[in-house]
């Protein structure tokens, strides 16, 4: 991950640990979300490289779903660290629920929530009056 691009993303969009960051609902926003996640998880929170790798992959999947399936103009990204846990949230204006589909070996799409389910410790969806938050949590060791 290019440090310069990650810091530029933080400057442009803000820090998702301080407040929800709003990103345009375009495919290239997945890369921005990955940069922000990497910057926070690796540098600010100093978590293990494997935790960071999983968090970056899973945020990319949730953002991809928000961009492809919700028709939103923008979506929100937020990251929270609590004792022993991190939580990453993607908010969008659609109340359509994501579905965990069975995945077969030859499938070329539909693996996003399967990966979220396998690599996170918990995940879910919170319905809001307007839209929803899709989130995942990962256990971390607090040093």
XYZ file of N, CA and C in Angstrom:
429
model
N 0.864 -1.195 0.000
C 0.000 0.000 0.000
C 0.894 1.236 0.000
N 0.653 2.127 -0.906
C 1.435 3.342 -1.047
C 1.043 4.329 0.057
N 2.010 4.626 0.942
C 1.750 5.533 2.064
C 1.233 6.885 1.599
N 1.841 7.412 0.545
C 1.462 8.739 0.057
C -0.009 8.766 -0.365
N -0.444 7.738 -1.102
C -1.851 7.672 -1.526
C -2.775 7.511 -0.320
N -2.352 6.731 0.656
C -3.174 6.523 1.851
C -3.345 7.836 2.613
N -2.255 8.575 2.798
C -2.353 9.844 3.520
C -3.148 10.881 2.731
N -3.031 10.844 1.408
C -3.811 11.743 0.562
C -5.305 11.454 0.726
N -5.664 10.162 0.782
C -7.070 9.780 0.986
C -7.566 10.287 2.336
N -6.743 10.172 3.372
C -7.130 10.691 4.696
C -7.358 12.201 4.646
N -6.455 12.907 3.964
C -6.588 14.363 3.835
C -7.855 14.751 3.089
N -8.117 14.062 1.975
C -9.262 14.399 1.127
C -10.609 14.070 1.773
N -10.696 12.897 2.386
C -12.003 12.405 2.830
C -12.204 12.446 4.340
N -11.121 12.513 5.105
C -11.238 12.518 6.553
C -10.891 11.159 7.132
N -10.832 11.112 8.453
C -10.455 9.898 9.156
C -11.712 9.161 9.618
N -11.922 7.931 9.130
C -13.149 7.197 9.477
C -13.209 6.733 10.934
N -12.145 6.974 11.699
C -12.222 6.659 13.138
C -12.787 7.842 13.920
N -12.773 9.018 13.323
C -13.245 10.227 14.009
C -14.700 10.526 13.686
N -15.099 10.268 12.460
C -16.477 10.494 12.012
C -16.682 9.690 10.738
N -17.932 9.463 10.397
C -18.208 8.735 9.158
C -17.652 9.508 7.966
N -16.944 8.804 7.105
C -16.401 9.384 5.874
C -17.389 9.084 4.757
N -17.739 10.105 3.990
C -18.680 9.913 2.875
C -17.890 9.824 1.580
N -18.136 8.755 0.833
C -17.433 8.526 -0.425
C -18.446 8.420 -1.567
N -18.075 8.872 -2.766
C -18.986 8.740 -3.906
C -19.181 7.264 -4.254
N -20.383 6.928 -4.654
C -20.701 5.539 -4.983
C -20.239 5.238 -6.401
N -18.929 5.053 -6.536
C -18.305 4.725 -7.818
C -17.305 3.603 -7.576
N -17.051 2.773 -8.582
C -16.131 1.644 -8.395
C -14.764 2.046 -7.835
N -14.254 3.197 -8.237
C -12.928 3.603 -7.759
C -12.910 3.941 -6.262
N -14.080 4.121 -5.660
C -14.126 4.385 -4.219
C -13.719 3.166 -3.390
N -13.788 1.981 -3.983
C -13.311 0.792 -3.268
C -11.819 0.925 -2.975
N -11.059 1.453 -3.932
C -9.616 1.659 -3.718
C -9.381 2.698 -2.622
N -10.175 3.760 -2.619
C -10.047 4.780 -1.568
C -10.358 4.169 -0.205
N -11.415 3.377 -0.121
C -11.778 2.729 1.146
C -10.673 1.783 1.603
N -10.058 1.068 0.665
C -8.938 0.177 1.020
C -7.767 0.975 1.572
N -7.460 2.100 0.926
C -6.349 2.944 1.401
C -6.619 3.473 2.807
N -7.841 3.964 3.015
C -8.201 4.479 4.343
C -8.102 3.375 5.392
N -8.610 2.207 5.065
C -8.590 1.082 6.004
C -7.152 0.688 6.328
N -6.337 0.575 5.314
C -4.945 0.200 5.517
C -4.234 1.216 6.408
N -4.451 2.481 6.132
C -3.815 3.545 6.904
C -4.218 3.462 8.377
N -5.512 3.288 8.628
C -6.006 3.231 10.007
C -5.547 1.955 10.699
N -5.797 0.812 10.058
C -5.571 -0.469 10.718
C -4.080 -0.740 10.929
N -3.266 -0.452 9.920
C -1.828 -0.721 10.049
C -1.093 0.352 10.837
N -1.341 1.608 10.496
C -0.531 2.672 11.077
C -1.132 3.244 12.353
N -2.384 3.647 12.310
C -2.990 4.280 13.487
C -3.223 3.267 14.603
N -3.751 2.086 14.242
C -4.061 1.077 15.264
C -2.943 0.060 15.445
N -1.987 0.016 14.536
C -0.832 -0.886 14.606
C -1.236 -2.349 14.825
N -2.196 -2.820 14.043
C -2.626 -4.212 14.151
C -1.745 -5.104 13.288
N -1.894 -6.394 13.447
C -1.050 -7.350 12.719
C -1.271 -7.227 11.210
N -0.259 -7.566 10.429
C -0.412 -7.526 8.968
C -1.569 -8.402 8.476
N -1.797 -9.563 9.082
C -2.901 -10.420 8.635
C -4.249 -9.778 8.926
N -4.409 -9.194 10.109
C -5.660 -8.501 10.439
C -5.889 -7.356 9.459
N -4.828 -6.613 9.177
C -4.939 -5.492 8.234
C -5.325 -5.998 6.843
N -4.695 -7.076 6.401
C -4.995 -7.633 5.079
C -6.463 -8.058 4.989
N -6.962 -8.744 6.008
C -8.362 -9.174 6.020
C -9.304 -7.975 6.059
N -8.989 -6.986 6.904
C -9.853 -5.804 7.020
C -9.940 -5.067 5.687
N -8.805 -4.935 5.001
C -8.772 -4.242 3.700
C -9.604 -5.016 2.677
N -9.447 -6.336 2.645
C -10.221 -7.166 1.716
C -11.719 -7.055 2.002
N -12.095 -7.153 3.277
C -13.519 -7.163 3.620
C -14.173 -5.806 3.402
N -13.453 -4.724 3.674
C -14.037 -3.406 3.414
C -14.260 -3.242 1.919
N -13.364 -3.785 1.123
C -13.512 -3.723 -0.330
C -14.777 -4.458 -0.776
N -15.054 -5.596 -0.159
C -16.258 -6.366 -0.497
C -17.521 -5.597 -0.118
N -17.557 -5.016 1.091
C -18.760 -4.275 1.511
C -18.975 -3.037 0.648
N -17.898 -2.346 0.326
C -18.009 -1.157 -0.530
C -18.469 -1.570 -1.930
N -17.907 -2.650 -2.457
C -18.326 -3.147 -3.769
C -19.811 -3.439 -3.804
N -20.324 -4.067 -2.738
C -21.761 -4.349 -2.664
C -22.575 -3.057 -2.638
N -22.123 -2.081 -1.843
C -22.850 -0.807 -1.747
C -22.886 -0.110 -3.107
N -21.765 -0.133 -3.815
C -21.683 0.532 -5.117
C -22.544 -0.197 -6.158
N -22.439 -1.528 -6.199
C -23.127 -2.308 -7.237
C -24.620 -2.464 -7.011
N -25.051 -2.592 -5.766
C -26.418 -3.067 -5.523
C -27.391 -2.054 -4.919
N -26.943 -0.850 -4.545
C -27.859 0.023 -3.801
C -28.375 1.223 -4.574
N -27.728 1.599 -5.670
C -28.156 2.783 -6.398
C -27.879 4.081 -5.654
N -27.032 4.009 -4.638
C -26.720 5.194 -3.830
C -25.805 6.143 -4.593
N -25.887 7.423 -4.269
C -24.928 8.389 -4.818
C -23.674 8.447 -3.956
N -23.864 8.261 -2.650
C -22.734 8.225 -1.711
C -22.977 7.114 -0.695
N -21.907 6.689 -0.061
C -22.022 5.755 1.050
C -21.085 6.231 2.147
N -21.294 5.735 3.338
C -20.479 6.138 4.477
C -19.583 5.002 4.943
N -18.401 5.361 5.433
C -17.437 4.402 5.968
C -17.027 4.866 7.362
N -17.090 3.941 8.319
C -16.757 4.286 9.704
C -15.995 3.123 10.325
N -15.030 3.443 11.176
C -14.230 2.408 11.843
C -14.159 2.698 13.329
N -14.387 1.649 14.115
C -14.411 1.792 15.571
C -13.499 0.732 16.168
N -12.720 1.136 17.143
C -11.904 0.179 17.882
C -12.362 0.175 19.328
N -12.678 -1.017 19.815
C -13.009 -1.199 21.229
C -12.022 -2.204 21.794
N -11.990 -2.328 23.073
C -11.065 -3.284 23.699
C -11.290 -4.687 23.109
N -10.271 -5.197 22.425
C -10.329 -6.542 21.890
C -11.054 -6.695 20.554
N -11.568 -5.586 19.981
C -12.359 -5.675 18.733
C -12.108 -4.483 17.834
N -12.246 -4.704 16.538
C -12.431 -3.586 15.607
C -13.746 -3.834 14.877
N -14.393 -2.759 14.508
C -15.654 -2.834 13.766
C -15.556 -1.858 12.599
N -15.896 -2.332 11.405
C -15.902 -1.476 10.218
C -17.302 -1.505 9.624
N -17.839 -0.316 9.359
C -19.226 -0.162 8.906
C -19.279 0.551 7.559
N -20.191 0.086 6.708
C -20.491 0.770 5.447
C -21.989 1.072 5.469
N -22.320 2.370 5.395
C -23.729 2.795 5.426
C -24.156 3.215 4.032
N -25.365 2.782 3.648
C -25.919 3.207 2.361
C -27.418 3.458 2.522
N -28.038 4.163 1.556
C -29.444 4.553 1.712
C -30.458 3.466 1.342
N -30.009 2.296 0.932
C -30.938 1.225 0.547
C -31.305 0.372 1.761
N -32.573 -0.035 1.825
C -32.973 -0.949 2.902
C -32.987 -2.402 2.411
N -32.507 -2.616 1.182
C -32.395 -3.981 0.660
C -31.306 -4.730 1.407
N -31.643 -5.922 1.903
C -30.683 -6.677 2.708
C -29.745 -7.503 1.830
N -28.453 -7.506 2.177
C -27.526 -8.368 1.451
C -27.796 -9.828 1.807
N -27.538 -10.726 0.878
C -27.790 -12.157 1.094
C -26.489 -12.935 1.014
N -26.303 -13.799 1.984
C -25.164 -14.711 1.948
C -25.571 -15.892 1.080
N -24.949 -15.994 -0.093
C -25.299 -17.034 -1.057
C -24.321 -18.191 -0.946
N -24.806 -19.415 -1.238
C -23.852 -20.519 -1.304
C -22.881 -20.278 -2.462
N -21.629 -20.584 -2.260
C -20.605 -20.331 -3.267
C -20.065 -21.668 -3.772
N -20.042 -21.782 -5.088
C -19.460 -22.977 -5.707
C -18.087 -22.621 -6.267
N -17.275 -23.616 -6.445
C -15.887 -23.424 -6.846
C -15.726 -22.592 -8.109
N -16.586 -22.773 -9.079
C -16.425 -22.096 -10.362
C -17.113 -20.728 -10.434
N -17.782 -20.309 -9.368
C -18.458 -19.008 -9.369
C -17.435 -17.888 -9.528
N -17.768 -16.909 -10.379
C -16.866 -15.778 -10.575
C -17.337 -14.531 -9.826
N -18.558 -14.562 -9.301
C -19.028 -13.446 -8.476
C -19.883 -14.007 -7.354
N -20.296 -13.138 -6.433
C -21.138 -13.582 -5.336
C -20.352 -14.096 -4.145
N -19.042 -13.846 -4.136
C -18.210 -14.338 -3.038
C -18.007 -13.322 -1.921
N -18.455 -12.105 -2.117
C -18.176 -11.033 -1.161
C -18.603 -11.339 0.256
N -19.885 -11.612 0.464
C -20.357 -11.885 1.823
C -19.842 -13.221 2.335
N -19.571 -14.154 1.423
C -18.956 -15.418 1.819
C -17.607 -15.133 2.484
N -16.803 -14.253 1.877
C -15.509 -13.883 2.462
C -15.693 -13.151 3.784
N -16.645 -12.232 3.832
C -16.917 -11.510 5.077
C -17.287 -12.500 6.182
N -18.126 -13.472 5.838
C -18.563 -14.480 6.800
C -17.390 -15.340 7.288
N -16.490 -15.699 6.391
C -15.376 -16.595 6.735
C -14.236 -15.890 7.466
N -13.947 -14.635 7.094
C -12.751 -13.973 7.610
C -12.998 -13.042 8.791
N -14.257 -12.672 9.028
C -14.545 -11.820 10.196
C -15.054 -12.713 11.328
N -15.053 -12.162 12.532
C -15.593 -12.917 13.670
C -17.106 -12.780 13.755
N -17.606 -11.625 13.367
C -19.062 -11.385 13.326
C -19.330 -10.389 12.229
N -20.529 -10.457 11.678
C -20.963 -9.438 10.715
C -22.477 -9.370 10.772
N -23.012 -8.285 10.251
C -24.454 -8.160 10.233
C -24.900 -6.895 9.523
N -26.205 -6.662 9.630
C -26.816 -5.497 8.992
C -27.754 -4.850 10.004
N -27.630 -3.555 10.184
C -28.543 -2.793 11.039
C -29.403 -1.921 10.134
N -30.722 -2.148 10.150
C -31.624 -1.304 9.361
C -31.792 0.042 10.051
N -31.798 1.091 9.270
C -31.985 2.459 9.755
C -33.295 2.978 9.192
N -33.815 4.097 9.719
C -35.043 4.671 9.133
C -34.884 4.912 7.627
N -33.681 5.298 7.213
C -33.376 5.464 5.787
C -32.076 4.738 5.488
N -32.183 3.515 5.050
C -30.985 2.785 4.663
C -30.566 1.736 5.675
N -29.279 1.396 5.614
C -28.765 0.345 6.483
C -27.268 0.536 6.685
N -26.765 -0.140 7.705
C -25.332 -0.250 7.938
C -24.983 -1.729 7.858
N -24.069 -2.070 6.968
C -23.529 -3.422 6.905
C -22.162 -3.351 7.578
N -21.904 -4.250 8.501
C -20.700 -4.153 9.322
C -20.056 -5.519 9.515
N -18.774 -5.469 9.877
C -18.097 -6.677 10.341
C -17.203 -6.310 11.516
N -16.949 -7.300 12.342
C -16.079 -7.127 13.499
C -15.014 -8.214 13.488
N -13.838 -7.826 13.971
C -12.731 -8.766 14.088
C -12.124 -8.628 15.472
N -11.836 -9.793 16.074
C -11.136 -9.800 17.363
C -9.688 -9.392 17.133
N -9.161 -8.626 18.071
C -7.754 -8.243 18.012
C -7.157 -8.442 19.400
N -5.848 -8.572 19.449
C -5.216 -8.653 20.766
C -4.731 -7.268 21.126
N -5.169 -6.792 22.269
C -4.695 -5.485 22.759
C -3.383 -5.705 23.494
N -2.367 -5.029 23.025
C -1.043 -5.207 23.654
C -0.920 -4.351 24.896
